[in-house]
CSV table of C-alpha atoms in Angstrom, one decimal:
chain,number,residue,atom,x,y,z
A,1,MET,CA,10.2,-22.4,-0.3
A,2,SER,CA,8.0,-20.1,-2.4
A,3,LEU,CA,7.3,-21.2,-6.0
A,4,ALA,CA,6.0,-17.8,-7.0
A,5,PHE,CA,7.7,-16.0,-9.9
A,6,ALA,CA,6.9,-12.6,-11.4
A,7,TYR,CA,6.7,-11.7,-15.0
A,8,HIS,CA,10.1,-9.9,-15.0
A,9,GLU,CA,11.9,-12.9,-13.4
A,10,PRO,CA,13.8,-15.4,-15.5
A,11,TYR,CA,11.6,-18.3,-14.2
A,12,TYR,CA,8.7,-16.7,-16.1
A,13,TRP,CA,10.2,-15.8,-19.4
A,14,MET,CA,12.9,-18.5,-19.6
A,15,VAL,CA,11.1,-21.5,-18.1
A,16,PHE,CA,7.3,-21.1,-17.5
A,17,LEU,CA,6.3,-19.2,-20.7
A,18,PRO,CA,8.4,-21.3,-23.1
A,19,ILE,CA,7.1,-24.6,-21.6
A,20,VAL,CA,3.5,-23.3,-21.9
A,21,VAL,CA,4.1,-22.2,-25.5
A,22,VAL,CA,5.5,-25.7,-26.5
A,23,LEU,CA,2.7,-27.6,-24.8
A,24,TYR,CA,0.1,-25.3,-26.4
A,25,GLN,CA,1.5,-25.7,-29.9
A,26,LEU,CA,1.8,-29.5,-29.5
A,27,THR,CA,-1.8,-29.8,-28.4
A,28,PRO,CA,-4.7,-30.1,-30.9
A,29,LYS,CA,-6.4,-26.8,-31.5
A,30,ARG,CA,-9.7,-27.8,-29.9
A,31,TYR,CA,-7.9,-28.5,-26.6
A,32,ARG,CA,-5.5,-25.6,-26.5
A,33,TRP,CA,-7.7,-23.6,-24.2
A,34,LEU,CA,-7.2,-26.4,-21.6
A,35,ILE,CA,-3.4,-25.8,-21.7
A,36,LEU,CA,-4.0,-22.1,-21.1
A,37,LEU,CA,-6.5,-22.8,-18.3
A,38,CYS,CA,-4.3,-25.3,-16.5
A,39,SER,CA,-1.2,-23.0,-16.9
A,40,SER,CA,-3.2,-20.1,-15.5
A,41,TYR,CA,-4.3,-22.0,-12.4
A,42,LEU,CA,-0.8,-23.3,-11.9
A,43,PHE,CA,0.6,-19.8,-12.1
A,44,PHE,CA,-2.2,-18.7,-9.7
A,45,PHE,CA,-1.4,-21.6,-7.3
A,46,CYS,CA,2.3,-20.8,-7.3
A,47,TRP,CA,1.4,-17.3,-6.0
A,48,SER,CA,-1.6,-17.9,-3.8
A,49,ARG,CA,-1.7,-21.6,-3.1
A,50,TYR,CA,-5.3,-22.7,-2.2
A,51,LEU,CA,-6.6,-19.1,-2.3
A,52,VAL,CA,-7.1,-19.9,-6.0
A,53,LEU,CA,-10.4,-21.3,-4.7
A,54,TYR,CA,-11.6,-17.7,-4.2
A,55,ASN,CA,-11.1,-17.1,-7.9
A,56,ILE,CA,-13.0,-20.3,-8.7
A,57,ILE,CA,-15.9,-19.3,-6.4
A,58,THR,CA,-16.1,-15.8,-7.9
A,59,THR,CA,-16.1,-17.3,-11.4
A,60,GLY,CA,-18.9,-19.7,-10.4
A,61,ILE,CA,-21.0,-16.9,-9.0
A,62,THR,CA,-20.5,-14.8,-12.1
A,63,PHE,CA,-21.3,-17.7,-14.4
A,64,VAL,CA,-24.6,-18.5,-12.7
A,65,PHE,CA,-25.8,-14.9,-12.6
A,66,GLY,CA,-24.6,-14.5,-16.2
A,67,ARG,CA,-26.7,-17.4,-17.3
A,68,ILE,CA,-29.8,-16.1,-15.5
A,69,LEU,CA,-29.4,-12.7,-17.1
A,70,SER,CA,-28.9,-14.2,-20.5
A,71,ASN,CA,-32.3,-15.8,-20.2
A,72,MET,CA,-33.9,-12.5,-19.4
A,73,VAL,CA,-33.0,-10.5,-22.5
A,74,LYS,CA,-36.5,-10.3,-23.9
A,75,VAL,CA,-39.7,-9.6,-21.9
A,76,PRO,CA,-42.2,-12.5,-22.0
A,77,LYS,CA,-45.6,-11.7,-23.6
A,78,ASP,CA,-47.7,-12.2,-20.4
A,79,VAL,CA,-45.3,-10.5,-18.0
A,80,ASP,CA,-45.4,-6.8,-16.9
A,81,LYS,CA,-42.5,-5.0,-18.5
A,82,LYS,CA,-41.6,-2.7,-15.6
A,83,ALA,CA,-41.6,-5.6,-13.1
A,84,PHE,CA,-39.5,-7.7,-15.5
A,85,ILE,CA,-36.9,-4.9,-16.0
A,86,ALA,CA,-36.8,-4.3,-12.2
A,87,LYS,CA,-36.2,-8.0,-11.6
A,88,ARG,CA,-33.4,-8.1,-14.1
A,89,LYS,CA,-31.8,-5.1,-12.4
A,90,ARG,CA,-32.1,-6.8,-9.0
A,91,ILE,CA,-30.4,-9.9,-10.3
A,92,LEU,CA,-27.5,-7.8,-11.7
A,93,PHE,CA,-27.3,-6.0,-8.4
A,94,TYR,CA,-27.1,-9.3,-6.4
A,95,GLY,CA,-24.4,-10.6,-8.8
A,96,ILE,CA,-22.3,-7.5,-8.5
A,97,MET,CA,-22.7,-7.4,-4.7
A,98,LEU,CA,-21.7,-11.0,-4.2
A,99,ASN,CA,-18.5,-10.3,-6.3
A,100,LEU,CA,-17.8,-7.2,-4.2
A,101,LEU,CA,-18.6,-9.1,-1.0
A,102,VAL,CA,-15.8,-11.5,-1.7
A,103,LEU,CA,-13.4,-8.7,-2.5
A,104,GLY,CA,-14.5,-6.5,0.4
A,105,VAL,CA,-14.2,-9.2,3.1
A,106,LEU,CA,-10.8,-10.3,2.0
A,107,LYS,CA,-9.3,-7.0,1.2
A,108,TYR,CA,-11.0,-4.3,3.3
A,109,THR,CA,-12.2,-6.0,6.5
A,110,ASN,CA,-9.2,-4.9,8.6
A,111,PHE,CA,-9.3,-1.4,7.2
A,112,PHE,CA,-12.9,-0.6,8.0
A,113,THR,CA,-12.9,-2.6,11.2
A,114,GLY,CA,-9.9,-0.6,12.3
A,115,ILE,CA,-11.7,2.7,11.6
A,116,VAL,CA,-14.7,1.6,13.7
A,117,TYR,CA,-12.4,0.6,16.6
A,118,SER,CA,-10.5,3.9,16.4
A,119,LEU,CA,-13.8,5.8,16.6
A,120,MET,CA,-14.6,3.8,19.7
A,121,ARG,CA,-11.1,4.5,21.0
A,122,LYS,CA,-10.3,0.8,21.3
A,123,GLU,CA,-7.3,-1.1,20.3
A,124,PHE,CA,-7.7,-3.3,17.2
A,125,THR,CA,-5.8,-6.4,16.4
A,126,PRO,CA,-6.0,-7.1,12.6
A,127,PHE,CA,-7.4,-10.3,11.4
A,128,ASN,CA,-5.1,-12.7,9.6
A,129,ILE,CA,-6.7,-12.6,6.2
A,130,ALA,CA,-4.9,-13.8,3.2
A,131,VAL,CA,-5.7,-12.1,-0.1
A,132,PRO,CA,-5.3,-14.0,-3.5
A,133,ILE,CA,-3.3,-12.5,-6.2
A,134,GLY,CA,-5.2,-10.3,-8.8
A,135,ILE,CA,-8.5,-10.2,-6.9
A,136,SER,CA,-9.0,-6.5,-7.7
A,137,TYR,CA,-8.5,-7.2,-11.4
A,138,TYR,CA,-10.6,-10.2,-12.0
A,139,THR,CA,-13.4,-8.9,-9.8
A,140,LEU,CA,-13.8,-5.9,-12.1
A,141,GLN,CA,-13.7,-8.2,-15.1
A,142,CYS,CA,-16.5,-10.2,-13.6
A,143,ILE,CA,-18.6,-7.1,-13.0
A,144,SER,CA,-18.0,-5.8,-16.5
A,145,TYR,CA,-19.0,-9.3,-17.8
A,146,LEU,CA,-22.3,-9.2,-15.9
A,147,CYS,CA,-23.2,-5.7,-16.9
A,148,ASP,CA,-22.5,-6.4,-20.6
A,149,VAL,CA,-24.6,-9.6,-20.5
A,150,LYS,CA,-27.5,-7.7,-18.8
A,151,ASN,CA,-27.2,-4.9,-21.4
A,152,GLY,CA,-27.2,-7.4,-24.3
A,153,LYS,CA,-23.7,-6.4,-25.5
A,154,ILE,CA,-22.4,-10.0,-25.2
A,155,GLN,CA,-23.8,-13.5,-24.9
A,156,ALA,CA,-23.2,-15.2,-21.6
A,157,ALA,CA,-20.7,-18.1,-21.7
A,158,LYS,CA,-22.4,-21.4,-22.0
A,159,HIS,CA,-19.6,-23.4,-20.3
A,160,LEU,CA,-18.0,-22.6,-17.0
A,161,HIS,CA,-14.5,-23.3,-18.3
A,162,LYS,CA,-14.8,-20.5,-20.9
A,163,LEU,CA,-15.5,-17.9,-18.2
A,164,ALA,CA,-12.8,-19.5,-16.0
A,165,LEU,CA,-10.1,-18.9,-18.5
A,166,TYR,CA,-11.2,-15.3,-18.9
A,167,THR,CA,-11.0,-14.6,-15.2
A,168,SER,CA,-7.7,-16.4,-14.6
A,169,PHE,CA,-5.6,-15.9,-17.8
A,170,PHE,CA,-2.0,-15.8,-16.5
A,171,PRO,CA,-0.6,-12.9,-18.5
A,172,THR,CA,-3.3,-10.5,-17.0
A,173,ILE,CA,-4.0,-12.0,-13.6
A,174,MET,CA,-1.3,-10.0,-11.7
A,175,GLU,CA,-1.5,-6.5,-13.0
A,176,GLY,CA,-4.1,-6.5,-15.7
A,177,PRO,CA,-4.9,-4.9,-18.1
A,178,ILE,CA,-8.6,-5.2,-17.1
A,179,THR,CA,-9.9,-6.9,-20.2
A,180,ARG,CA,-13.5,-7.1,-21.5
A,181,TYR,CA,-15.0,-10.4,-22.3
A,182,LYS,CA,-16.1,-9.4,-25.8
A,183,ASP,CA,-12.6,-8.3,-26.7
A,184,VAL,CA,-10.7,-11.5,-25.7
A,185,SER,CA,-13.1,-14.4,-25.5
A,186,LYS,CA,-12.8,-15.5,-29.1
A,187,ASP,CA,-9.0,-15.5,-29.1
A,188,LEU,CA,-8.8,-17.3,-25.8
A,189,TYR,CA,-10.6,-20.3,-27.1
A,190,ALA,CA,-9.7,-20.1,-30.8
A,191,GLY,CA,-6.5,-22.2,-30.4
A,192,HIS,CA,-4.5,-19.9,-32.7
A,193,ASP,CA,-1.2,-21.4,-33.9
A,194,VAL,CA,2.0,-19.9,-32.5
A,195,THR,CA,3.3,-18.2,-35.7
A,196,MET,CA,6.7,-16.8,-36.2
A,197,ASN,CA,5.3,-13.3,-36.5
A,198,ASN,CA,3.4,-13.5,-33.2
A,199,LEU,CA,6.4,-15.1,-31.5
A,200,ALA,CA,8.7,-12.3,-32.7
A,201,TRP,CA,6.2,-9.5,-31.9
A,202,GLY,CA,5.6,-11.0,-28.4
A,203,PHE,CA,9.3,-11.5,-27.8
A,204,GLN,CA,10.1,-7.9,-28.8
A,205,ARG,CA,7.3,-6.5,-26.5
A,206,ILE,CA,8.6,-8.7,-23.6
A,207,VAL,CA,12.2,-7.4,-24.0
A,208,MET,CA,10.9,-3.8,-24.0
A,209,GLY,CA,8.9,-4.6,-20.8
A,210,LEU,CA,12.0,-6.1,-19.1
A,211,PHE,CA,14.0,-3.0,-20.2
A,212,LYS,CA,11.5,-0.6,-18.5
A,213,LYS,CA,11.1,-2.7,-15.4
A,214,ILE,CA,14.6,-4.0,-14.6
A,215,LEU,CA,16.8,-1.3,-16.2
A,216,ILE,CA,14.8,1.8,-15.2
A,217,ALA,CA,12.2,1.2,-12.4
A,218,ASP,CA,14.2,-1.2,-10.2
A,219,HIS,CA,17.3,1.1,-10.1
A,220,MET,CA,15.2,3.8,-8.3
A,221,ALA,CA,13.8,1.6,-5.6
A,222,ALA,CA,16.7,1.8,-3.1
A,223,GLY,CA,16.9,5.6,-3.3
A,224,ILE,CA,13.2,6.1,-2.9
A,225,LYS,CA,13.2,3.8,0.2
A,226,VAL,CA,16.1,5.8,1.8
A,227,ILE,CA,14.5,9.2,1.2
A,228,PHE,CA,11.2,8.1,2.7
A,229,GLU,CA,13.1,6.8,5.8
A,230,SER,CA,15.7,9.5,6.3
A,231,TYR,CA,15.4,12.6,4.1
A,232,ARG,CA,11.7,13.4,4.1
A,233,PHE,CA,12.4,16.6,6.0
A,234,SER,CA,14.1,18.2,3.0
A,235,GLY,CA,12.0,19.8,0.3
A,236,ALA,CA,14.6,19.2,-2.4
A,237,MET,CA,15.1,15.6,-1.5
A,238,SER,CA,11.3,15.1,-1.2
A,239,PHE,CA,10.9,16.5,-4.7
A,240,LEU,CA,13.6,14.2,-6.0
A,241,CYS,CA,11.6,11.4,-4.3
A,242,ALA,CA,8.4,12.6,-6.0
A,243,VAL,CA,10.1,12.5,-9.5
A,244,MET,CA,11.6,9.1,-8.8
A,245,CYS,CA,8.4,7.6,-7.5
A,246,THR,CA,6.6,8.8,-10.7
A,247,MET,CA,9.2,7.3,-13.0
A,248,GLN,CA,9.4,4.1,-11.0
A,249,LEU,CA,5.6,3.6,-11.0
A,250,TYR,CA,5.3,4.4,-14.7
A,251,MET,CA,8.2,2.2,-15.8
A,252,ASP,CA,7.3,-0.7,-13.5
A,253,PHE,CA,3.7,-0.8,-14.4
A,254,ALA,CA,4.1,-0.1,-18.1
A,255,GLY,CA,7.0,-2.6,-18.3
A,256,THR,CA,5.0,-5.4,-16.7
A,257,ILE,CA,2.0,-4.6,-18.9
A,258,ASP,CA,4.3,-4.8,-22.0
A,259,ILE,CA,5.3,-8.3,-20.8
A,260,ALA,CA,1.6,-9.3,-20.3
A,261,ILE,CA,0.7,-8.0,-23.8
A,262,GLY,CA,3.7,-9.7,-25.4
A,263,SER,CA,2.9,-13.0,-23.6
A,264,GLY,CA,-0.7,-12.9,-24.9
A,265,LYS,CA,0.4,-12.0,-28.4
A,266,ILE,CA,2.5,-15.2,-28.7
A,267,PHE,CA,-0.8,-17.2,-28.4
A,268,GLY,CA,-2.5,-14.9,-30.9
A,269,ILE,CA,-4.5,-13.1,-28.1
A,270,THR,CA,-4.7,-9.3,-28.3
A,271,ILE,CA,-4.7,-7.7,-24.9
A,272,ALA,CA,-5.8,-4.1,-24.5
A,273,GLU,CA,-3.1,-1.4,-24.3
A,274,ASN,CA,-3.0,0.3,-20.9
A,275,PHE,CA,-0.8,3.3,-21.6
A,276,ARG,CA,-0.7,5.9,-24.3
A,277,GLN,CA,2.1,8.4,-23.7
A,278,PRO,CA,0.5,9.8,-20.5
A,279,PHE,CA,3.0,12.6,-20.0
A,280,PHE,CA,2.0,14.2,-23.4
A,281,ALA,CA,-1.4,14.9,-21.9
A,282,LYS,CA,-2.8,18.4,-21.7
A,283,ASN,CA,-4.3,18.2,-18.3
A,284,ALA,CA,-5.0,15.8,-15.4
A,285,SER,CA,-8.2,14.4,-16.9
A,286,GLU,CA,-6.4,13.5,-20.2
A,287,PHE,CA,-3.5,12.1,-18.2
A,288,TRP,CA,-5.8,9.6,-16.7
A,289,ARG,CA,-7.3,8.7,-20.0
A,290,ARG,CA,-3.8,7.8,-21.1
A,291,TRP,CA,-2.6,6.1,-17.8
A,292,HIS,CA,-4.1,2.8,-16.7
A,293,ILE,CA,-6.5,3.1,-19.6
A,294,THR,CA,-8.5,-0.1,-18.8
A,295,LEU,CA,-9.3,1.0,-15.2
A,296,GLY,CA,-10.3,4.4,-16.4
A,297,SER,CA,-12.6,3.0,-19.1
A,298,PHE,CA,-14.1,0.6,-16.6
A,299,LEU,CA,-14.9,3.4,-14.1
A,300,ARG,CA,-16.3,5.6,-17.0
A,301,ASP,CA,-18.6,2.9,-18.3
A,302,TYR,CA,-19.7,1.2,-15.1
A,303,VAL,CA,-19.5,4.0,-12.6
A,304,PHE,CA,-19.6,7.5,-14.2
A,305,TYR,CA,-22.3,7.0,-16.7
A,306,PRO,CA,-24.7,4.9,-14.4
A,307,VAL,CA,-24.3,7.4,-11.6
A,308,SER,CA,-24.7,10.5,-13.8
A,309,LEU,CA,-27.8,9.0,-15.4
A,310,SER,CA,-29.3,7.6,-12.2
A,311,LYS,CA,-32.7,8.9,-11.0
A,312,PRO,CA,-31.3,10.4,-7.7
A,313,VAL,CA,-28.7,12.4,-9.6
A,314,GLN,CA,-31.2,13.5,-12.2
A,315,LYS,CA,-33.5,14.8,-9.4
A,316,ILE,CA,-30.6,16.7,-7.8
A,317,THR,CA,-29.8,18.2,-11.1
A,318,LYS,CA,-33.4,19.2,-11.7
A,319,TRP,CA,-33.6,20.8,-8.2
A,320,THR,CA,-30.3,22.6,-8.7
A,321,LYS,CA,-31.5,24.0,-12.0
A,322,THR,CA,-34.7,25.3,-10.4
A,323,HIS,CA,-33.2,26.8,-7.3
A,324,MET,CA,-29.6,27.7,-8.4
A,325,GLY,CA,-29.7,28.2,-12.1
A,326,LYS,CA,-28.6,26.4,-15.3
A,327,THR,CA,-24.9,27.0,-14.7
A,328,CYS,CA,-24.7,25.2,-11.4
A,329,ALA,CA,-27.0,22.4,-12.7
A,330,ARG,CA,-24.6,21.8,-15.6
A,331,TYR,CA,-21.9,20.8,-13.1
A,332,VAL,CA,-23.7,19.1,-10.3
A,333,GLY,CA,-24.3,15.8,-12.1
A,334,PRO,CA,-20.7,15.4,-13.4
A,335,MET,CA,-19.4,16.4,-10.0
A,336,ILE,CA,-21.3,13.7,-8.2
A,337,ALA,CA,-20.4,11.1,-10.8
A,338,LEU,CA,-16.7,12.2,-10.8
A,339,PHE,CA,-16.6,12.0,-7.0
A,340,CYS,CA,-17.9,8.4,-7.1
A,341,VAL,CA,-15.4,7.5,-9.8
A,342,TRP,CA,-12.4,8.8,-7.9
A,343,MET,CA,-13.6,7.4,-4.6
A,344,CYS,CA,-13.8,4.0,-6.3
A,345,ASN,CA,-10.4,4.6,-7.9
A,346,GLY,CA,-8.7,5.3,-4.6
A,347,LEU,CA,-10.4,2.3,-2.8
A,348,TRP,CA,-9.7,0.0,-5.7
A,349,HIS,CA,-5.9,0.5,-5.2
A,350,GLY,CA,-6.2,-0.7,-1.6
A,351,PRO,CA,-7.2,-0.2,2.0
A,352,LYS,CA,-4.9,2.7,2.7
A,353,TRP,CA,-5.6,6.4,3.4
A,354,THR,CA,-2.9,7.4,0.9
A,355,TYR,CA,-4.9,5.7,-1.9
A,356,ILE,CA,-8.2,7.3,-0.8
A,357,PHE,CA,-6.5,10.7,-0.6
A,358,TYR,CA,-5.0,10.1,-4.0
A,359,GLY,CA,-8.6,9.6,-5.3
A,360,PHE,CA,-9.7,12.9,-3.7
A,361,TYR,CA,-6.6,14.6,-5.0
A,362,TYR,CA,-7.4,13.9,-8.6
A,363,PHE,CA,-11.1,14.5,-8.2
A,364,PHE,CA,-10.2,18.0,-7.0
A,365,PHE,CA,-7.9,18.9,-9.9
A,366,ILE,CA,-10.0,17.3,-12.6
A,367,PHE,CA,-13.2,19.1,-11.3
A,368,VAL,CA,-11.3,22.4,-11.1
A,369,GLU,CA,-10.1,21.9,-14.7
A,370,LEU,CA,-13.7,21.3,-15.7
A,371,LEU,CA,-14.9,24.5,-14.0
A,372,LEU,CA,-12.0,26.5,-15.6
A,373,GLU,CA,-12.2,25.0,-19.1
A,374,LYS,CA,-14.6,27.7,-20.5
A,375,PRO,CA,-13.1,30.7,-18.7
A,376,VAL,CA,-9.6,29.7,-19.8
A,377,LYS,CA,-10.7,29.3,-23.4
A,378,ASP,CA,-12.5,32.7,-23.4
A,379,PHE,CA,-9.3,34.3,-21.9
A,380,ASN,CA,-7.1,32.8,-24.6
A,381,GLU,CA,-9.4,34.0,-27.4
A,382,LYS,CA,-9.7,37.4,-25.9
A,383,HIS,CA,-5.9,37.9,-25.7
A,384,ASN,CA,-5.1,36.0,-28.9
A,385,LEU,CA,-3.2,33.3,-27.1
A,386,ASN,CA,-2.4,30.1,-29.0
A,387,GLU,CA,-3.2,27.1,-26.9
A,388,GLU,CA,-0.8,25.0,-29.0
A,389,GLY,CA,2.0,27.6,-28.9
A,390,TRP,CA,5.3,26.7,-27.1
A,391,GLY,CA,4.7,29.1,-24.2
A,392,TRP,CA,1.3,27.7,-23.3
A,393,ARG,CA,2.3,24.1,-23.9
A,394,THR,CA,5.4,24.5,-21.6
A,395,PHE,CA,3.2,26.0,-18.9
A,396,ARG,CA,0.7,23.2,-19.3
A,397,PHE,CA,3.4,20.5,-19.1
A,398,ILE,CA,5.0,22.0,-16.0
A,399,LYS,CA,1.6,22.3,-14.3
A,400,LEU,CA,0.7,18.7,-15.1
A,401,PHE,CA,4.1,17.4,-14.1
A,402,ILE,CA,3.9,19.0,-10.7
A,403,ILE,CA,0.4,17.6,-10.1
A,404,VAL,CA,1.4,14.1,-11.2
A,405,VAL,CA,4.7,13.8,-9.3
A,406,ILE,CA,3.2,15.2,-6.0
A,407,GLY,CA,0.3,12.8,-6.4
A,408,GLU,CA,2.5,9.8,-7.0
A,409,MET,CA,4.7,10.6,-4.0
A,410,ILE,CA,1.7,10.7,-1.7
A,411,PHE,CA,0.5,7.5,-3.4
A,412,CYS,CA,3.8,5.8,-2.6
A,413,ALA,CA,4.2,7.2,0.9
A,414,ARG,CA,4.0,4.8,3.9
A,415,SER,CA,1.3,7.0,5.5
A,416,LEU,CA,-0.9,9.9,4.5
A,417,LYS,CA,0.8,12.0,7.2
A,418,GLU,CA,4.2,11.3,5.7
A,419,GLY,CA,3.1,12.1,2.2
A,420,LEU,CA,1.5,15.4,3.2
A,421,TYR,CA,4.5,16.4,5.3
A,422,MET,CA,6.8,15.8,2.4
A,423,THR,CA,4.5,17.9,0.1
A,424,VAL,CA,4.6,20.8,2.6
A,425,SER,CA,8.4,20.5,2.8
A,426,ILE,CA,8.7,20.9,-1.0
A,427,LEU,CA,6.7,24.1,-0.8
A,428,THR,CA,8.4,25.5,2.3
A,429,ARG,CA,11.9,24.0,2.8
A,430,PHE,CA,13.2,23.6,-0.7
A,431,ASP,CA,17.0,24.0,-0.4
A,432,ILE,CA,18.9,22.8,-3.5
A,433,SER,CA,22.2,22.7,-1.6
A,434,VAL,CA,20.8,19.8,0.5
A,435,LEU,CA,20.1,17.9,-2.7
A,436,LYS,CA,23.7,18.4,-3.9
A,437,GLN,CA,25.1,17.2,-0.6
A,438,ASN,CA,22.9,14.1,-0.3
A,439,ILE,CA,22.2,12.9,-3.8
A,440,PHE,CA,24.8,10.1,-3.5
A,441,GLU,CA,24.0,9.3,0.1
A,442,ILE,CA,20.8,7.5,-0.5
A,443,GLY,CA,22.2,4.2,-1.7
A,444,MET,CA,22.5,5.3,-5.4
A,445,ARG,CA,25.8,5.7,-7.1
A,446,PRO,CA,26.3,7.8,-10.2
A,447,HIS,CA,25.6,4.9,-12.6
A,448,ASP,CA,22.3,4.3,-10.7
A,449,TYR,CA,21.2,7.7,-11.9
A,450,LEU,CA,22.8,7.5,-15.4
A,451,ILE,CA,21.4,4.1,-16.4
A,452,PRO,CA,17.8,4.9,-15.7
A,453,LEU,CA,18.2,8.4,-17.2
A,454,ILE,CA,19.5,6.9,-20.5
A,455,GLY,CA,16.6,4.4,-20.4
A,456,ILE,CA,14.0,7.1,-19.9
A,457,LEU,CA,15.5,9.2,-22.8
A,458,ILE,CA,15.1,6.1,-25.1
A,459,ILE,CA,11.5,5.6,-24.0
A,460,LEU,CA,10.9,9.3,-24.5
A,461,VAL,CA,12.1,9.2,-28.0
A,462,ILE,CA,9.9,6.2,-28.8
A,463,ASP,CA,6.9,8.0,-27.2
A,464,ILE,CA,7.5,11.1,-29.3
A,465,PHE,CA,7.3,9.0,-32.5
A,466,LYS,CA,4.2,7.3,-31.2
A,467,GLU,CA,2.6,10.7,-30.3
A,468,ARG,CA,3.3,11.8,-33.8
A,469,GLY,CA,1.4,8.9,-35.2
A,470,VAL,CA,4.3,6.7,-36.2
A,471,ASN,CA,3.7,3.0,-35.8
A,472,VAL,CA,7.0,2.2,-34.1
A,473,GLN,CA,6.4,-1.6,-34.1
A,474,GLU,CA,5.7,-1.6,-37.8
A,475,LYS,CA,8.8,0.5,-38.6
A,476,PHE,CA,10.9,-1.7,-36.4
A,477,ASN,CA,9.7,-4.8,-38.3
A,478,GLN,CA,10.5,-3.2,-41.6
A,479,MET,CA,14.1,-2.9,-40.7
A,480,LYS,CA,16.7,-5.3,-42.0
A,481,THR,CA,17.1,-8.5,-40.0
A,482,TRP,CA,20.6,-7.6,-38.8
A,483,GLN,CA,19.3,-4.2,-37.6
A,484,ARG,CA,16.3,-5.6,-35.7
A,485,TRP,CA,18.4,-8.3,-34.0
A,486,GLY,CA,21.2,-5.8,-33.4
A,487,ILE,CA,18.8,-3.5,-31.4
A,488,LEU,CA,17.3,-6.5,-29.6
A,489,TYR,CA,20.7,-7.8,-28.6
A,490,ILE,CA,21.8,-4.4,-27.3
A,491,LEU,CA,18.6,-4.2,-25.2
A,492,ILE,CA,19.1,-7.7,-23.9
A,493,PHE,CA,22.8,-7.1,-23.0
A,494,ALA,CA,21.9,-3.8,-21.4
A,495,ILE,CA,19.3,-5.6,-19.2
A,496,VAL,CA,21.8,-8.4,-18.3
A,497,LEU,CA,24.8,-6.1,-17.7
A,498,PHE,CA,23.1,-3.0,-16.2
A,499,GLY,CA,19.9,-4.4,-14.7
A,500,ALA,CA,19.1,-4.0,-11.0
A,501,TYR,CA,20.1,-7.4,-9.5
A,502,GLY,CA,21.6,-8.8,-6.4
A,503,PRO,CA,20.8,-9.0,-2.7
A,504,GLY,CA,19.9,-5.3,-2.4
A,505,TYR,CA,17.2,-5.7,-5.0
A,506,ASP,CA,15.6,-9.0,-3.9
A,507,ALA,CA,12.6,-7.4,-2.4
A,508,ILE,CA,11.7,-5.4,-5.6
A,509,ALA,CA,8.3,-6.7,-6.7
A,510,MET,CA,5.8,-5.5,-9.3
A,511,LEU,CA,4.3,-2.5,-7.7
A,512,TYR,CA,0.8,-2.9,-9.1
A,513,ALA,CA,0.6,-6.6,-8.3
A,514,GLY,CA,-0.5,-5.7,-4.8
A,515,PHE,CA,-3.7,-3.9,-5.9
């Protein structure tokens, strides 16, 4: 019998987390990090058993290379500076490659070997390779750690256990956020007391996360599955699937991130926000600055900037300027760096063509937006069009909404062929009458639409206040006690009474936990 339990399951927030909190508070401050570390490895073991050894190996590799890099911050007097800098770069490269090697062998061997076999027109039997939970998340954390040590932004951990807690911390191990060592290291080892304020704040965030995950996201799972299996030939049903996939992914991921952030806050540990009202974005580029923020910032800092500033790209830019003019040269560097970012983004999600296409998909739209930015601005100025007017904002929202929902449908599709086929059906076979006839034939009854819709409207109202600069959490805490607890009880009862439970929902897991 599996001992694994997800953040949204009662075993986590009613048993595991309370026990950890009590043990943590009863332990002297100087040893509280040990409670967190043991709890993290226990959580990891429940999910991946002895595959936790891969996390320990990766942590050990990162620790050793971090210590070496920390001793190479200053150039010794009698050493050639260029040779010293080159050596430091090589060590960083080896450290990153070893981390990526562990990730690549475990996660991508079958995918790339299958491609080779298909090119050779031979049948391939996949290797039986087990992948530990959270490997894509903690690998990126290790890479950011090594880069920051090399660049002198942080001091390397002097003790292995300090780095181990950073790479295995149980609230972030399954779905992130992808934290930076400099942002969480002090809090992880400080042994903060569990205060009533932090406990209340964390509890409120966990309840909101459960509301998004159980009440909204999970209600859509059955309908999405049926459409992919039986109704993908209809454009109207495919579009419904696209919208539902987008809402499910958003509420599932944002909800579990809320639980992770709330869990960390109980221990006085501030975990980075991962969403900032993404559907209020103006374009695809801004959407991704608001969605999965920590992945986006990682790719920006450790892929986009290094690639765009690399010597090969600088040489290509210089050649383009000489032979094709300044205008083309202005875009060639960002285009190459952007391509690398979105290729990495697609592959990071997993070894599937749908994810790789998803990366190309956003690369295309973001690069087109970059090319059109100045012409559109000039057009609006010439015709006195207000970019913040209702007409332009409505057009902008519809355009972004269509880009996002189509992208998420392809992302969720079982194969790239299926995702593209459904996209074409939306454009060529959109018959609203088919939607009317089949909307209740996909395993969803009227209340399965109504409950998530009400939940989405509640989240929308909260996001509107946030977008207008209102600190919703602070306003909530300023309410009278009976008002705060009244709202919390309503949310809890709604989760218990209307949440997606039962045999039909047993298979619903956290969607981003598989990446």
